[in-house]
PDB file of C-alpha atoms in Angstrom:
ATOM      1  CA  UNK H 250      44.129  21.115 -30.942  1.00  0.00           C
ATOM      2  CA  UNK H 251      41.995  22.303 -28.021  1.00  0.00           C
ATOM      3  CA  UNK H 252      39.602  19.671 -26.689  1.00  0.00           C
ATOM      4  CA  UNK H 253      40.431  17.145 -29.448  1.00  0.00           C
ATOM      5  CA  UNK H 254      42.790  14.661 -27.782  1.00  0.00           C
ATOM      6  CA  UNK H 255      40.042  12.325 -26.548  1.00  0.00           C
ATOM      7  CA  UNK H 256      37.909  12.554 -29.713  1.00  0.00           C
ATOM      8  CA  UNK H 257      37.006   9.222 -31.434  1.00  0.00           C
ATOM      9  CA  UNK H 258      37.338   8.813 -35.180  1.00  0.00           C
ATOM     10  CA  UNK H 259      33.464   8.888 -35.226  1.00  0.00           C
ATOM     11  CA  UNK H 260      33.366  12.271 -33.514  1.00  0.00           C
ATOM     12  CA  UNK H 261      36.036  13.727 -35.823  1.00  0.00           C
ATOM     13  CA  UNK H 262      34.297  12.421 -38.951  1.00  0.00           C
ATOM     14  CA  UNK H 263      30.970  13.898 -38.052  1.00  0.00           C
ATOM     15  CA  UNK H 264      32.650  17.185 -37.095  1.00  0.00           C
ATOM     16  CA  UNK H 265      34.347  17.263 -40.498  1.00  0.00           C
ATOM     17  CA  UNK H 266      31.061  16.644 -42.272  1.00  0.00           C
ATOM     18  CA  UNK H 267      29.123  19.255 -40.359  1.00  0.00           C
ATOM     19  CA  UNK H 268      31.913  21.850 -40.756  1.00  0.00           C
ATOM     20  CA  UNK H 269      32.049  21.761 -44.623  1.00  0.00           C
ATOM     21  CA  UNK H 270      30.190  25.088 -44.762  1.00  0.00           C
ATOM     22  CA  UNK H 271      32.692  27.734 -45.908  1.00  0.00           C
ATOM     23  CA  UNK H 272      31.759  29.982 -42.918  1.00  0.00           C
ATOM     24  CA  UNK H 273      32.351  27.250 -40.369  1.00  0.00           C
ATOM     25  CA  UNK H 274      35.031  27.372 -37.661  1.00  0.00           C
ATOM     26  CA  UNK H 275      35.903  24.423 -35.442  1.00  0.00           C
ATOM     27  CA  UNK H 276      37.007  24.280 -31.771  1.00  0.00           C
ATOM     28  CA  UNK H 277      35.907  27.967 -31.407  1.00  0.00           C
ATOM     29  CA  UNK H 278      35.535  29.646 -28.020  1.00  0.00           C
ATOM     30  CA  UNK H 279      32.127  31.289 -27.396  1.00  0.00           C
ATOM     31  CA  UNK H 280      31.956  32.890 -23.962  1.00  0.00           C
ATOM     32  CA  UNK H 281      33.487  30.317 -21.560  1.00  0.00           C
ATOM     33  CA  UNK H 282      32.694  27.367 -23.890  1.00  0.00           C
ATOM     34  CA  UNK H 283      34.744  25.560 -26.514  1.00  0.00           C
ATOM     35  CA  UNK H 284      32.260  24.757 -29.295  1.00  0.00           C
ATOM     36  CA  UNK H 285      32.742  22.000 -31.861  1.00  0.00           C
ATOM     37  CA  UNK H 286      31.550  24.122 -34.826  1.00  0.00           C
ATOM     38  CA  UNK H 287      30.460  27.749 -35.157  1.00  0.00           C
ATOM     39  CA  UNK H 288      28.678  28.779 -38.396  1.00  0.00           C
ATOM     40  CA  UNK H 289      28.217  32.352 -39.452  1.00  0.00           C
ATOM     41  CA  UNK H 290      29.032  33.473 -35.851  1.00  0.00           C
ATOM     42  CA  UNK H 291      25.527  32.582 -34.655  1.00  0.00           C
ATOM     43  CA  UNK H 292      24.936  28.915 -35.164  1.00  0.00           C
ATOM     44  CA  UNK H 293      26.606  26.525 -32.692  1.00  0.00           C
ATOM     45  CA  UNK H 294      26.896  22.838 -33.594  1.00  0.00           C
ATOM     46  CA  UNK H 295      27.826  20.305 -30.947  1.00  0.00           C
ATOM     47  CA  UNK H 296      28.687  16.705 -31.895  1.00  0.00           C
ATOM     48  CA  UNK H 297      27.721  14.531 -28.926  1.00  0.00           C
ATOM     49  CA  UNK H 298      28.171  10.764 -29.375  1.00  0.00           C
ATOM     50  CA  UNK H 299      27.427   9.991 -25.679  1.00  0.00           C
ATOM     51  CA  UNK H 300      25.644  11.703 -22.885  1.00  0.00           C
ATOM     52  CA  UNK H 301      23.596  14.577 -24.414  1.00  0.00           C
ATOM     53  CA  UNK H 302      22.242  15.706 -21.004  1.00  0.00           C
ATOM     54  CA  UNK H 303      25.792  16.583 -19.947  1.00  0.00           C
ATOM     55  CA  UNK H 304      25.529  19.588 -22.307  1.00  0.00           C
ATOM     56  CA  UNK H 305      22.676  21.127 -20.333  1.00  0.00           C
ATOM     57  CA  UNK H 306      24.547  24.096 -18.887  1.00  0.00           C
ATOM     58  CA  UNK H 307      26.311  24.802 -22.143  1.00  0.00           C
ATOM     59  CA  UNK H 308      23.005  24.695 -24.163  1.00  0.00           C
ATOM     60  CA  UNK H 309      21.349  26.932 -21.592  1.00  0.00           C
ATOM     61  CA  UNK H 310      24.058  29.578 -21.717  1.00  0.00           C
ATOM     62  CA  UNK H 311      24.292  29.607 -25.520  1.00  0.00           C
ATOM     63  CA  UNK H 312      20.504  29.918 -25.957  1.00  0.00           C
ATOM     64  CA  UNK H 313      20.466  32.795 -23.419  1.00  0.00           C
ATOM     65  CA  UNK H 314      23.134  34.516 -25.569  1.00  0.00           C
ATOM     66  CA  UNK H 315      20.692  34.324 -28.568  1.00  0.00           C
ATOM     67  CA  UNK H 316      22.640  31.628 -30.354  1.00  0.00           C
ATOM     68  CA  UNK H 317      21.053  28.862 -32.401  1.00  0.00           C
ATOM     69  CA  UNK H 318      22.158  25.503 -30.924  1.00  0.00           C
ATOM     70  CA  UNK H 319      22.117  22.358 -32.974  1.00  0.00           C
ATOM     71  CA  UNK H 320      22.970  19.125 -31.172  1.00  0.00           C
ATOM     72  CA  UNK H 321      24.059  16.294 -33.408  1.00  0.00           C
ATOM     73  CA  UNK H 322      23.660  12.885 -31.711  1.00  0.00           C
ATOM     74  CA  UNK H 323      24.222   9.738 -33.876  1.00  0.00           C
ATOM     75  CA  UNK H 324      22.255   6.611 -33.272  1.00  0.00           C
ATOM     76  CA  UNK H 325      24.123   3.451 -34.183  1.00  0.00           C
ATOM     77  CA  UNK H 326      21.763   1.282 -36.257  1.00  0.00           C
ATOM     78  CA  UNK H 327      24.455  -1.257 -37.179  1.00  0.00           C
ATOM     79  CA  UNK H 328      27.769  -1.994 -35.531  1.00  0.00           C
ATOM     80  CA  UNK H 329      30.765  -4.194 -36.605  1.00  0.00           C
ATOM     81  CA  UNK H 330      33.116  -5.161 -33.874  1.00  0.00           C
ATOM     82  CA  UNK H 331      36.798  -5.624 -34.723  1.00  0.00           C
ATOM     83  CA  UNK H 332      39.020  -7.072 -31.971  1.00  0.00           C
ATOM     84  CA  UNK H 333      42.828  -6.885 -32.234  1.00  0.00           C
ATOM     85  CA  UNK H 334      45.727  -7.962 -30.112  1.00  0.00           C
ATOM     86  CA  UNK H 335      48.448  -5.699 -28.834  1.00  0.00           C
ATOM     87  CA  UNK H 336      50.393  -6.106 -32.051  1.00  0.00           C
ATOM     88  CA  UNK H 337      47.468  -4.800 -34.109  1.00  0.00           C
ATOM     89  CA  UNK H 338      46.577  -8.201 -35.612  1.00  0.00           C
ATOM     90  CA  UNK H 339      42.802  -8.572 -36.021  1.00  0.00           C
ATOM     91  CA  UNK H 340      41.610 -11.598 -34.005  1.00  0.00           C
ATOM     92  CA  UNK H 341      37.915 -11.434 -34.871  1.00  0.00           C
ATOM     93  CA  UNK H 342      35.281  -9.431 -36.787  1.00  0.00           C
ATOM     94  CA  UNK H 343      31.618  -9.786 -36.033  1.00  0.00           C
ATOM     95  CA  UNK H 344      28.294  -7.990 -36.151  1.00  0.00           C
ATOM     96  CA  UNK H 345      26.893  -6.759 -32.937  1.00  0.00           C
ATOM     97  CA  UNK H 346      23.456  -8.126 -32.066  1.00  0.00           C
ATOM     98  CA  UNK H 347      22.574  -4.846 -30.284  1.00  0.00           C
ATOM     99  CA  UNK H 348      19.693  -3.050 -31.998  1.00  0.00           C
ATOM    100  CA  UNK H 349      19.176   0.731 -31.655  1.00  0.00           C
ATOM    101  CA  UNK H 350      16.676   2.939 -33.408  1.00  0.00           C
ATOM    102  CA  UNK H 351      15.588   6.590 -33.583  1.00  0.00           C
ATOM    103  CA  UNK H 352      13.527   5.811 -30.384  1.00  0.00           C
ATOM    104  CA  UNK H 353      16.752   5.351 -28.501  1.00  0.00           C
ATOM    105  CA  UNK H 354      17.306   9.087 -28.385  1.00  0.00           C
ATOM    106  CA  UNK H 355      14.878   9.606 -25.580  1.00  0.00           C
ATOM    107  CA  UNK H 356      17.227   8.106 -23.058  1.00  0.00           C
ATOM    108  CA  UNK H 357      19.640  10.968 -23.933  1.00  0.00           C
ATOM    109  CA  UNK H 358      17.007  13.745 -23.657  1.00  0.00           C
ATOM    110  CA  UNK H 359      15.898  13.382 -19.974  1.00  0.00           C
ATOM    111  CA  UNK H 360      18.150  16.133 -18.846  1.00  0.00           C
ATOM    112  CA  UNK H 361      17.416  18.727 -21.561  1.00  0.00           C
ATOM    113  CA  UNK H 362      13.624  18.522 -21.914  1.00  0.00           C
ATOM    114  CA  UNK H 363      13.252  22.302 -21.217  1.00  0.00           C
ATOM    115  CA  UNK H 364      15.100  23.132 -24.437  1.00  0.00           C
ATOM    116  CA  UNK H 365      13.342  20.740 -26.897  1.00  0.00           C
ATOM    117  CA  UNK H 366      10.739  23.326 -27.960  1.00  0.00           C
ATOM    118  CA  UNK H 367      12.988  26.350 -27.717  1.00  0.00           C
ATOM    119  CA  UNK H 368      12.768  28.314 -31.040  1.00  0.00           C
ATOM    120  CA  UNK H 369      16.573  28.299 -31.367  1.00  0.00           C
ATOM    121  CA  UNK H 370      17.185  24.611 -30.472  1.00  0.00           C
ATOM    122  CA  UNK H 371      17.621  21.902 -33.057  1.00  0.00           C
ATOM    123  CA  UNK H 372      18.229  18.188 -32.476  1.00  0.00           C
ATOM    124  CA  UNK H 373      19.716  16.293 -35.363  1.00  0.00           C
ATOM    125  CA  UNK H 374      19.975  12.456 -35.392  1.00  0.00           C
ATOM    126  CA  UNK H 375      22.185  10.796 -38.023  1.00  0.00           C
ATOM    127  CA  UNK H 376      21.350   7.062 -38.043  1.00  0.00           C
ATOM    128  CA  UNK H 377      24.611   5.343 -38.810  1.00  0.00           C
ATOM    129  CA  UNK H 378      26.724   2.231 -38.956  1.00  0.00           C
ATOM    130  CA  UNK H 379      30.088   2.061 -37.237  1.00  0.00           C
ATOM    131  CA  UNK H 380      33.095  -0.043 -36.735  1.00  0.00           C
ATOM    132  CA  UNK H 381      33.975  -0.410 -33.053  1.00  0.00           C
ATOM    133  CA  UNK H 382      37.612  -1.267 -32.435  1.00  0.00           C
ATOM    134  CA  UNK H 383      38.546  -3.294 -29.404  1.00  0.00           C
ATOM    135  CA  UNK H 384      41.843  -4.344 -27.839  1.00  0.00           C
ATOM    136  CA  UNK H 385      42.081  -7.824 -26.423  1.00  0.00           C
ATOM    137  CA  UNK H 386      43.669  -7.752 -22.907  1.00  0.00           C
ATOM    138  CA  UNK H 387      45.461 -10.390 -21.045  1.00  0.00           C
ATOM    139  CA  UNK H 388      43.048 -10.268 -18.117  1.00  0.00           C
ATOM    140  CA  UNK H 389      39.562  -9.087 -17.315  1.00  0.00           C
ATOM    141  CA  UNK H 390      39.388  -5.391 -16.370  1.00  0.00           C
ATOM    142  CA  UNK H 391      37.106  -2.454 -15.767  1.00  0.00           C
ATOM    143  CA  UNK H 392      36.141  -0.156 -18.667  1.00  0.00           C
ATOM    144  CA  UNK H 393      37.669   3.332 -18.891  1.00  0.00           C
ATOM    145  CA  UNK H 394      34.376   5.005 -17.772  1.00  0.00           C
ATOM    146  CA  UNK H 395      34.006   2.573 -14.773  1.00  0.00           C
ATOM    147  CA  UNK H 396      30.611   1.392 -15.841  1.00  0.00           C
ATOM    148  CA  UNK H 397      31.157  -2.342 -16.209  1.00  0.00           C
ATOM    149  CA  UNK H 398      29.177  -4.429 -13.894  1.00  0.00           C
ATOM    150  CA  UNK H 399      31.174  -7.522 -14.945  1.00  0.00           C
ATOM    151  CA  UNK H 400      34.858  -7.236 -15.979  1.00  0.00           C
ATOM    152  CA  UNK H 401      35.788  -8.216 -19.553  1.00  0.00           C
ATOM    153  CA  UNK H 402      38.965  -9.066 -21.238  1.00  0.00           C
ATOM    154  CA  UNK H 403      38.953  -6.251 -23.810  1.00  0.00           C
ATOM    155  CA  UNK H 404      38.805  -2.463 -24.002  1.00  0.00           C
ATOM    156  CA  UNK H 405      37.194  -0.224 -26.585  1.00  0.00           C
ATOM    157  CA  UNK H 406      39.901   1.860 -28.377  1.00  0.00           C
ATOM    158  CA  UNK H 407      37.966   3.651 -31.070  1.00  0.00           C
ATOM    159  CA  UNK H 408      34.642   4.105 -33.005  1.00  0.00           C
ATOM    160  CA  UNK H 409      34.792   4.665 -36.704  1.00  0.00           C
ATOM    161  CA  UNK H 410      31.999   5.999 -38.903  1.00  0.00           C
ATOM    162  CA  UNK H 411      31.148   3.567 -41.735  1.00  0.00           C
ATOM    163  CA  UNK H 412      27.921   4.936 -43.270  1.00  0.00           C
ATOM    164  CA  UNK H 413      25.156   7.500 -42.674  1.00  0.00           C
ATOM    165  CA  UNK H 414      21.782   5.933 -43.557  1.00  0.00           C
ATOM    166  CA  UNK H 415      19.475   8.844 -42.887  1.00  0.00           C
ATOM    167  CA  UNK H 416      19.254  12.012 -40.818  1.00  0.00           C
ATOM    168  CA  UNK H 417      16.242  13.066 -38.707  1.00  0.00           C
ATOM    169  CA  UNK H 418      15.835  16.653 -37.643  1.00  0.00           C
ATOM    170  CA  UNK H 419      13.757  17.800 -34.615  1.00  0.00           C
ATOM    171  CA  UNK H 420      13.012  21.504 -34.304  1.00  0.00           C
ATOM    172  CA  UNK H 421       9.324  21.665 -33.500  1.00  0.00           C
ATOM    173  CA  UNK H 422       6.627  19.834 -31.584  1.00  0.00           C
ATOM    174  CA  UNK H 423       5.347  17.847 -34.494  1.00  0.00           C
ATOM    175  CA  UNK H 424       8.758  16.324 -35.254  1.00  0.00           C
ATOM    176  CA  UNK H 425       8.789  14.644 -31.829  1.00  0.00           C
ATOM    177  CA  UNK H 426       5.105  13.711 -31.833  1.00  0.00           C
ATOM    178  CA  UNK H 427       5.463  11.975 -35.218  1.00  0.00           C
ATOM    179  CA  UNK H 428       7.349   9.283 -33.373  1.00  0.00           C
ATOM    180  CA  UNK H 429       4.055   8.343 -31.688  1.00  0.00           C
ATOM    181  CA  UNK H 430       2.344   6.023 -34.220  1.00  0.00           C
ATOM    182  CA  UNK H 431      -1.155   7.203 -33.171  1.00  0.00           C
ATOM    183  CA  UNK H 432      -0.165  10.812 -33.855  1.00  0.00           C
ATOM    184  CA  UNK H 433       1.554  10.039 -37.234  1.00  0.00           C
ATOM    185  CA  UNK H 434      -1.512   8.198 -38.352  1.00  0.00           C
ATOM    186  CA  UNK H 435      -3.773  10.979 -37.108  1.00  0.00           C
ATOM    187  CA  UNK H 436      -5.856   8.621 -35.006  1.00  0.00           C
ATOM    188  CA  UNK H 437      -7.844  11.280 -33.096  1.00  0.00           C
ATOM    189  CA  UNK H 438      -9.378   8.800 -30.709  1.00  0.00           C
ATOM    190  CA  UNK H 439      -6.048   7.481 -29.561  1.00  0.00           C
ATOM    191  CA  UNK H 440      -4.399  10.889 -29.618  1.00  0.00           C
ATOM    192  CA  UNK H 441      -6.954  11.972 -26.988  1.00  0.00           C
ATOM    193  CA  UNK H 442      -6.594   8.872 -24.768  1.00  0.00           C
ATOM    194  CA  UNK H 443      -3.639   6.577 -24.855  1.00  0.00           C
ATOM    195  CA  UNK H 444      -1.423   4.622 -22.526  1.00  0.00           C
ATOM    196  CA  UNK H 445       2.164   3.361 -22.465  1.00  0.00           C
ATOM    197  CA  UNK H 446       0.867  -0.154 -23.072  1.00  0.00           C
ATOM    198  CA  UNK H 447      -1.093   0.837 -26.114  1.00  0.00           C
ATOM    199  CA  UNK H 448       1.795   2.845 -27.525  1.00  0.00           C
ATOM    200  CA  UNK H 449       4.280   0.078 -26.974  1.00  0.00           C
ATOM    201  CA  UNK H 450       1.931  -2.318 -28.738  1.00  0.00           C
ATOM    202  CA  UNK H 451       1.668  -0.038 -31.760  1.00  0.00           C
ATOM    203  CA  UNK H 452       5.439   0.452 -31.908  1.00  0.00           C
ATOM    204  CA  UNK H 453       6.042  -3.223 -31.718  1.00  0.00           C
ATOM    205  CA  UNK H 454       3.573  -3.765 -34.597  1.00  0.00           C
ATOM    206  CA  UNK H 455       4.723  -0.880 -36.815  1.00  0.00           C
ATOM    207  CA  UNK H 456       8.432  -0.543 -35.968  1.00  0.00           C
ATOM    208  CA  UNK H 457       9.986  -3.388 -33.961  1.00  0.00           C
ATOM    209  CA  UNK H 458      10.252  -4.716 -30.419  1.00  0.00           C
ATOM    210  CA  UNK H 459      13.449  -2.742 -29.798  1.00  0.00           C
ATOM    211  CA  UNK H 460      11.602   0.575 -30.418  1.00  0.00           C
ATOM    212  CA  UNK H 461       8.825  -0.485 -28.027  1.00  0.00           C
ATOM    213  CA  UNK H 462      11.301  -0.888 -25.103  1.00  0.00           C
ATOM    214  CA  UNK H 463      11.802   2.900 -25.137  1.00  0.00           C
ATOM    215  CA  UNK H 464       8.068   3.739 -24.752  1.00  0.00           C
ATOM    216  CA  UNK H 465       8.045   4.731 -21.061  1.00  0.00           C
ATOM    217  CA  UNK H 466      11.130   6.951 -21.476  1.00  0.00           C
ATOM    218  CA  UNK H 467       9.647   8.595 -24.633  1.00  0.00           C
ATOM    219  CA  UNK H 468       6.344   9.347 -22.857  1.00  0.00           C
ATOM    220  CA  UNK H 469       8.190  10.740 -19.845  1.00  0.00           C
ATOM    221  CA  UNK H 470      10.286  13.116 -22.054  1.00  0.00           C
ATOM    222  CA  UNK H 471       7.262  14.183 -24.120  1.00  0.00           C
ATOM    223  CA  UNK H 472       5.296  14.898 -20.903  1.00  0.00           C
ATOM    224  CA  UNK H 473       8.197  16.774 -19.270  1.00  0.00           C
ATOM    225  CA  UNK H 474       8.545  18.880 -22.404  1.00  0.00           C
ATOM    226  CA  UNK H 475       4.796  19.714 -22.451  1.00  0.00           C
ATOM    227  CA  UNK H 476       3.932  17.905 -25.686  1.00  0.00           C
ATOM    228  CA  UNK H 477       1.577  15.417 -24.007  1.00  0.00           C
ATOM    229  CA  UNK H 478      -0.178  15.586 -20.725  1.00  0.00           C
ATOM    230  CA  UNK H 479      -1.517  13.037 -18.218  1.00  0.00           C
ATOM    231  CA  UNK H 480      -5.302  13.043 -18.016  1.00  0.00           C
ATOM    232  CA  UNK H 481      -6.099  10.305 -15.475  1.00  0.00           C
ATOM    233  CA  UNK H 482      -4.809   7.204 -13.814  1.00  0.00           C
ATOM    234  CA  UNK H 483      -6.728   3.934 -13.715  1.00  0.00           C
ATOM    235  CA  UNK H 484      -5.374   1.060 -11.679  1.00  0.00           C
ATOM    236  CA  UNK H 485      -1.809   2.500 -11.845  1.00  0.00           C
ATOM    237  CA  UNK H 486      -2.049   2.890 -15.599  1.00  0.00           C
ATOM    238  CA  UNK H 487      -1.534   6.473 -16.743  1.00  0.00           C
ATOM    239  CA  UNK H 488      -3.600   7.841 -19.529  1.00  0.00           C
ATOM    240  CA  UNK H 489      -2.289  10.626 -21.809  1.00  0.00           C
ATOM    241  CA  UNK H 490      -3.481  12.945 -24.523  1.00  0.00           C
ATOM    242  CA  UNK H 491      -1.623  15.253 -26.995  1.00  0.00           C
ATOM    243  CA  UNK H 492      -1.303  18.748 -25.519  1.00  0.00           C
ATOM    244  CA  UNK H 493      -3.040  21.636 -27.281  1.00  0.00           C
TER     245      UNK H 493
END
């Protein structure tokens, strides 16, 4: 039961799915770390539903030990919100208007850019739907993580996996660059000279407006990881090209 008391149903469900391999062990200690899943003694799988960058020291240590590290970070494409009272009676059920996409991952990668192209690092992104359970409270209050700017009269109590739509795996440079529409379409002219504005416009056309909002963060991460490079700056607008 080590390290499992604060797990959500979502985390437990994903851990169960990823530990179905016969040679898998869960909540296994490796050096000073408790790891979600260890496969064949050498592959470490960490299920991280929130702040991926918080795993930086753990990832660094495990890679230095020669382990293969797979980070599983789900992106919630669709969310149903169920609100109950203190007696467990469901008060309301509704769809969340919030839209996430595979492009949302870049907000989680800002602290681990140094590992993205490591030969033993894998990032796996299940795109999922969940049910978020909330408890109606008698008065407005702060969230458990203290991040609410405005107090609300409910608290999250659990997140439950409903469906896995697809899984995207990132283990090499091309996997990340394929999220750039100009790279995926092999537009050589744009690959050698593009801006955030151009990229956002392409994402809005080809994906959706929600994906386009992540453009600046995506380019920052790709640049920091050495996958693209800044070539010049014209009137405060940075120009980039794909790194060789």
